[in-house]
Amino acid sequence: MSPERKILRLSELHRTCPRRPHDGAVRAAGAPAVVLPSIKNSVDSPAALNGDAPLDENLRWLLSFYRHSELSGAAFFGRLAAHLKPGSIQMDMTRHFADEAQHARLWTDCLARLGSEPLKLGNAYQDRYLSTAGLPTNLMEVLAITQVFEQRVVRQYARHRRARSTPEPVLETLDRIIDDERWHIRWVRDALTSLEPRFGRNEIEKTLERFKAADREVYGDALAEHGDRVAFLLTSKS
Amino acid sequence: MNDKEIIRQAMCRILDRPVNSLSDDVALETVGDSLDLIELILELQEELDVSFTQDDFSGKDTVGDLITLFADCVADRQRATESEA
């Protein structure tokens, strides 16, 4: 994307923008923070219980990265779904929101089964998308960037599925999530088709191409930055 | 109250900020996080019944830029409606 294309590019936003009250703990001034009781994890952690070898740090980072990305997606779709007019897009986006939240739980559980815990990470992959591609400014653009992102997610998960020596809990989690991700691509594709009378097929195609270009840039940057952490994915089973 | 002030008040309401806290020179990237801005832009389009694409926001960096964009679009639509009548 050319540097002169300046479209609400907010790459520094998370560092420069003061957090609004609802972004963090919400409480009245002077009131004590609410401390939630610890919740017993319902998933057995055989590796931890049996004292097996600790999880490889690169795999732990990658699974934490997946979890963080799913959480970020849930936040994105949850907020947008709250503002949509009644209709099929509202319904599907709400389900999409719930799926993303569920996937974050599945990755959390997967890490627990492997005797580990999620790492606390900074900005999510989606933040890079928004800073590179610019903010979507209408529903069609929101769906277009979602379509491109979900396709990337499916490719990444499928690639991980093929990696050699992938632990069984990871394979099981990937299998559960990939089915949902394929549905995400389908519903968003159908929703974009339904918006053709309003935005025009050419405009939608042009928007998708623009976001695909941004996707390639973001993915390339991520690989350059974290290539050593995901190198193990290059060793496929076949 | 003119269109620009109505739009400014709508922005304050959507962003849950005090009325008139958004002066023209306030940078958009300081009014909220990226999701706040997406919500703001989608909500304003919905309320004002106008439609934009990403290209329309090229070079729009401040609250004033955004208000002018929306106000001009509303004014264009009113003129078109009047000329049809």
Coordinates of C-alpha atoms in Angstrom, one line a residue:
Chain A
M1 CA 0.0 0.0 0.0
S2 CA 1.5 3.3 -1.0
P3 CA 2.6 5.7 1.8
E4 CA 0.5 8.6 0.5
R5 CA -2.7 6.6 1.1
K6 CA -3.6 8.0 4.5
I7 CA -6.8 6.6 5.8
L8 CA -7.3 6.8 9.5
R9 CA -4.2 4.8 10.0
L10 CA -4.0 4.3 13.7
S11 CA -0.8 2.2 14.2
E12 CA 0.2 4.0 17.3
L13 CA -3.2 4.2 18.8
H14 CA -2.8 1.7 21.5
R15 CA 0.2 3.5 22.8
T16 CA -1.1 7.0 22.5
C17 CA -4.7 6.8 23.3
P18 CA -5.8 7.0 27.0
R19 CA -7.9 4.1 28.0
R20 CA -11.6 4.9 28.4
P21 CA -13.2 3.7 31.6
H22 CA -15.0 0.8 30.0
D23 CA -11.8 -0.6 28.5
G24 CA -10.5 -1.6 31.9
A25 CA -12.0 -2.3 35.3
V26 CA -15.3 -0.5 35.5
R27 CA -16.0 0.8 39.0
A28 CA -17.2 3.9 40.8
A29 CA -14.5 6.3 41.9
G30 CA -13.0 5.1 45.2
A31 CA -14.8 1.8 45.1
P32 CA -12.6 -1.3 45.5
A33 CA -11.9 -3.3 42.4
V34 CA -14.1 -6.4 42.0
V35 CA -12.0 -9.5 42.6
L36 CA -13.5 -12.5 40.8
P37 CA -13.2 -15.8 42.5
S38 CA -10.8 -18.2 40.9
I39 CA -12.5 -20.6 38.6
K40 CA -11.4 -24.2 38.7
N41 CA -10.4 -25.3 35.3
S42 CA -12.7 -28.1 34.1
V43 CA -10.0 -29.6 31.9
D44 CA -7.5 -32.1 33.2
S45 CA -3.9 -31.2 32.8
P46 CA -2.2 -34.6 32.5
A47 CA 1.1 -33.2 31.5
A48 CA 1.2 -30.9 34.5
L49 CA -0.2 -33.5 36.8
N50 CA 2.2 -36.2 35.6
G51 CA 5.2 -34.0 35.6
D52 CA 5.9 -34.5 31.9
A53 CA 8.3 -32.3 30.0
P54 CA 7.3 -28.7 29.8
L55 CA 5.6 -27.4 26.7
D56 CA 8.0 -26.1 24.0
E57 CA 8.1 -22.4 24.4
N58 CA 7.6 -21.7 20.7
L59 CA 4.4 -23.8 20.7
R60 CA 3.2 -22.2 23.8
W61 CA 3.8 -18.8 22.2
L62 CA 1.9 -19.8 19.1
L63 CA -1.1 -21.2 20.9
S64 CA -1.2 -18.1 23.1
F65 CA -1.1 -16.0 19.9
Y66 CA -4.1 -18.0 18.5
R67 CA -5.9 -17.4 21.7
H68 CA -5.2 -13.7 21.8
S69 CA -6.3 -13.4 18.2
E70 CA -9.6 -15.2 18.9
L71 CA -10.2 -13.0 22.0
S72 CA -9.6 -9.9 19.9
G73 CA -12.0 -11.2 17.2
A74 CA -14.6 -11.8 19.8
A75 CA -14.3 -8.2 21.1
F76 CA -14.5 -6.9 17.6
F77 CA -17.6 -8.8 16.5
G78 CA -19.3 -8.4 19.9
R79 CA -19.1 -4.7 19.7
L80 CA -20.2 -4.5 16.1
A81 CA -23.0 -7.0 16.5
A82 CA -24.4 -4.8 19.3
H83 CA -24.9 -1.9 16.8
L84 CA -26.3 -3.8 13.8
K85 CA -29.9 -3.6 12.7
P86 CA -32.0 -6.7 13.0
G87 CA -31.5 -9.2 10.2
S88 CA -29.4 -12.1 9.0
I89 CA -26.1 -10.3 9.2
Q90 CA -26.9 -9.3 12.9
M91 CA -27.7 -12.9 13.6
D92 CA -24.6 -14.4 11.9
M93 CA -22.2 -11.8 13.3
T94 CA -23.5 -12.6 16.8
R95 CA -22.9 -16.3 16.3
H96 CA -19.4 -15.4 14.9
F97 CA -18.7 -13.4 18.0
A98 CA -19.7 -16.4 20.2
D99 CA -17.5 -18.7 18.1
E100 CA -14.5 -16.5 18.5
A101 CA -15.0 -16.4 22.3
Q102 CA -15.4 -20.2 22.4
H103 CA -12.2 -20.6 20.4
A104 CA -10.3 -18.5 22.9
R105 CA -11.6 -20.9 25.6
L106 CA -10.6 -23.9 23.5
W107 CA -7.0 -22.6 23.1
T108 CA -6.9 -21.9 26.8
D109 CA -8.1 -25.4 27.6
C110 CA -5.6 -26.8 25.1
L111 CA -2.8 -25.1 26.8
A112 CA -4.0 -26.4 30.2
R113 CA -4.1 -30.0 28.8
L114 CA -0.5 -29.5 27.7
G115 CA 0.4 -28.5 31.2
S116 CA 0.8 -24.8 30.4
E117 CA -0.9 -21.4 30.5
P118 CA -1.4 -18.7 27.9
L119 CA 1.2 -16.0 27.7
K120 CA 0.1 -12.4 28.1
L121 CA 0.6 -10.9 24.7
G122 CA 0.5 -7.3 23.4
N123 CA -1.4 -6.2 20.3
A124 CA -3.3 -8.9 18.4
Y125 CA -2.8 -9.8 14.8
Q126 CA -6.0 -7.9 14.0
D127 CA -4.5 -4.6 15.3
R128 CA -1.8 -5.0 12.6
Y129 CA -4.5 -5.4 10.0
L130 CA -6.3 -2.3 11.0
S131 CA -3.1 -0.2 11.0
T132 CA -2.0 -1.5 7.6
A133 CA -5.3 -1.7 5.8
G134 CA -6.9 1.3 7.4
L135 CA -10.2 1.2 9.4
P136 CA -13.2 -0.3 7.6
T137 CA -15.7 2.5 7.3
N138 CA -18.9 0.7 6.4
L139 CA -20.5 -2.7 6.8
M140 CA -19.3 -4.0 3.5
E141 CA -15.7 -3.1 4.4
V142 CA -16.0 -4.7 7.8
L143 CA -17.2 -7.9 6.1
A144 CA -14.5 -7.7 3.4
I145 CA -11.7 -7.4 5.9
T146 CA -13.3 -10.2 7.9
Q147 CA -13.4 -12.4 4.9
V148 CA -9.7 -11.9 4.1
F149 CA -8.7 -12.4 7.7
E150 CA -10.7 -15.6 8.1
Q151 CA -9.2 -17.0 5.0
R152 CA -5.8 -16.4 6.5
V153 CA -6.8 -18.0 9.7
V154 CA -8.0 -21.2 8.0
R155 CA -4.8 -21.4 6.0
Q156 CA -2.7 -20.9 9.1
Y157 CA -4.7 -23.5 11.1
A158 CA -4.6 -26.0 8.2
R159 CA -0.8 -25.5 7.9
H160 CA -0.5 -26.1 11.6
R161 CA -2.6 -29.2 11.2
R162 CA -0.1 -30.7 8.8
A163 CA 3.0 -29.9 10.9
R164 CA 5.0 -32.9 12.2
S165 CA 4.8 -33.8 15.8
T166 CA 1.7 -31.7 16.6
P167 CA 0.4 -32.8 20.0
E168 CA -2.9 -34.5 20.0
P169 CA -4.7 -31.8 22.1
V170 CA -3.6 -29.2 19.5
L171 CA -4.9 -31.4 16.6
E172 CA -8.2 -31.9 18.3
T173 CA -8.5 -28.2 19.0
L174 CA -7.6 -27.3 15.4
D175 CA -10.2 -29.7 14.0
R176 CA -12.9 -28.2 16.2
I177 CA -12.1 -24.7 15.3
I178 CA -11.4 -25.2 11.5
D179 CA -15.0 -26.3 11.0
D180 CA -16.3 -23.1 12.5
E181 CA -13.8 -21.0 10.6
R182 CA -15.1 -22.4 7.3
W183 CA -18.6 -21.4 8.3
H184 CA -17.3 -17.9 9.0
I185 CA -16.0 -17.7 5.5
R186 CA -19.3 -18.9 4.1
W187 CA -21.6 -16.6 6.0
V188 CA -19.4 -13.5 5.3
R189 CA -19.2 -14.4 1.6
D190 CA -23.0 -14.7 1.5
A191 CA -23.4 -11.4 3.3
L192 CA -21.1 -9.7 0.9
T193 CA -23.2 -11.1 -2.0
S194 CA -26.3 -9.7 -0.3
L195 CA -24.7 -6.2 -0.2
E196 CA -23.9 -6.2 -4.0
P197 CA -27.1 -4.2 -4.9
R198 CA -26.1 -1.5 -2.4
F199 CA -22.3 -1.3 -3.0
G200 CA -21.8 -2.9 -6.4
R201 CA -20.0 -6.0 -7.2
N202 CA -16.9 -4.2 -8.6
E203 CA -16.6 -2.0 -5.4
I204 CA -16.7 -5.1 -3.2
E205 CA -14.1 -6.9 -5.4
K206 CA -11.9 -3.9 -5.3
T207 CA -12.2 -3.7 -1.5
L208 CA -11.4 -7.4 -1.1
E209 CA -8.3 -7.0 -3.3
R210 CA -7.1 -4.0 -1.2
F211 CA -7.5 -5.9 2.0
K212 CA -5.8 -9.0 0.5
A213 CA -2.8 -6.8 -0.4
A214 CA -2.7 -5.6 3.2
D215 CA -3.1 -9.2 4.4
R216 CA 0.0 -10.2 2.5
E217 CA 1.9 -7.3 3.9
V218 CA 0.9 -8.1 7.5
Y219 CA 1.5 -11.8 7.2
G220 CA 5.0 -11.1 5.7
D221 CA 5.8 -8.7 8.5
A222 CA 4.6 -11.2 11.1
L223 CA 6.7 -14.0 9.6
A224 CA 9.7 -11.8 9.5
E225 CA 9.3 -10.9 13.1
H226 CA 8.3 -14.3 14.5
G227 CA 9.7 -16.7 11.9
D228 CA 11.9 -18.4 14.4
R229 CA 8.9 -19.2 16.6
V230 CA 6.9 -20.8 13.8
A231 CA 9.7 -22.5 11.9
F232 CA 8.5 -25.9 13.2
L233 CA 5.4 -25.5 11.1
L234 CA 7.5 -25.9 8.0
T235 CA 8.2 -29.6 8.8
S236 CA 5.0 -31.2 7.5
K237 CA 4.0 -34.8 8.0
S238 CA 4.2 -35.8 4.4
Chain B
M1 CA -28.3 24.6 15.8
N2 CA -26.7 23.9 12.4
D3 CA -25.9 20.5 10.9
K4 CA -22.3 20.6 12.0
E5 CA -23.2 21.1 15.7
I6 CA -25.8 18.4 15.4
I7 CA -23.2 16.0 14.1
R8 CA -20.8 17.0 16.8
Q9 CA -23.3 16.3 19.5
A10 CA -24.1 12.9 17.9
M11 CA -20.4 12.1 18.0
C12 CA -20.2 13.0 21.7
R13 CA -23.2 10.8 22.4
I14 CA -21.9 7.8 20.5
L15 CA -18.4 8.1 22.1
D16 CA -20.0 8.7 25.5
R17 CA -18.1 12.0 25.9
P18 CA -19.3 15.3 27.4
V19 CA -21.3 17.5 25.1
N20 CA -19.1 19.7 23.0
S21 CA -15.9 18.1 24.3
L22 CA -14.9 17.3 20.7
S23 CA -13.5 20.5 19.2
D24 CA -12.6 20.7 15.5
D25 CA -8.9 20.4 16.0
V26 CA -9.0 17.2 18.1
A27 CA -7.1 14.4 16.3
L28 CA -9.4 11.4 15.6
E29 CA -6.8 9.0 16.8
T30 CA -7.1 10.5 20.3
V31 CA -10.9 10.2 20.6
G32 CA -10.9 6.4 21.2
D33 CA -9.4 3.1 20.1
S34 CA -9.8 1.7 16.7
L35 CA -13.1 -0.1 17.6
D36 CA -14.5 3.2 19.0
L37 CA -13.8 4.9 15.7
I38 CA -15.3 2.1 13.6
E39 CA -18.4 2.2 15.7
L40 CA -18.5 6.0 15.5
I41 CA -18.3 6.1 11.7
L42 CA -20.8 3.3 11.2
E43 CA -23.3 4.8 13.7
L44 CA -23.0 8.3 12.1
Q45 CA -23.7 6.9 8.7
E46 CA -26.7 5.0 10.0
E47 CA -28.1 8.0 11.9
L48 CA -27.6 10.4 9.0
D49 CA -28.6 7.9 6.3
V50 CA -25.4 8.5 4.3
S51 CA -22.9 6.1 3.0
F52 CA -19.1 6.4 2.6
T53 CA -16.2 4.2 1.6
Q54 CA -12.7 4.1 3.0
D55 CA -11.5 6.4 0.2
D56 CA -13.8 9.2 1.4
F57 CA -11.9 9.3 4.6
S58 CA -8.5 9.8 3.0
G59 CA -6.8 12.7 4.7
K60 CA -9.5 13.1 7.4
D61 CA -7.4 13.4 10.6
T62 CA -9.5 15.6 12.9
V63 CA -12.9 15.8 14.4
G64 CA -13.5 18.9 12.2
D65 CA -12.6 17.0 9.0
L66 CA -15.0 14.2 9.9
I67 CA -17.9 16.7 10.8
T68 CA -17.3 18.5 7.5
L69 CA -17.4 15.3 5.5
F70 CA -20.7 14.3 7.0
A71 CA -22.2 17.8 6.9
D72 CA -21.3 18.3 3.3
C73 CA -22.9 15.0 2.4
V74 CA -26.1 15.8 4.2
A75 CA -26.2 19.2 2.5
D76 CA -25.7 17.7 -0.9
R77 CA -28.5 15.3 -0.3
Q78 CA -30.8 18.1 0.8
R79 CA -30.0 20.2 -2.3
A80 CA -30.7 17.2 -4.5
T81 CA -34.0 16.6 -2.8
E82 CA -35.0 20.2 -3.1
S83 CA -34.1 20.3 -6.8
E84 CA -36.2 17.2 -7.4
A85 CA -39.2 18.8 -5.6

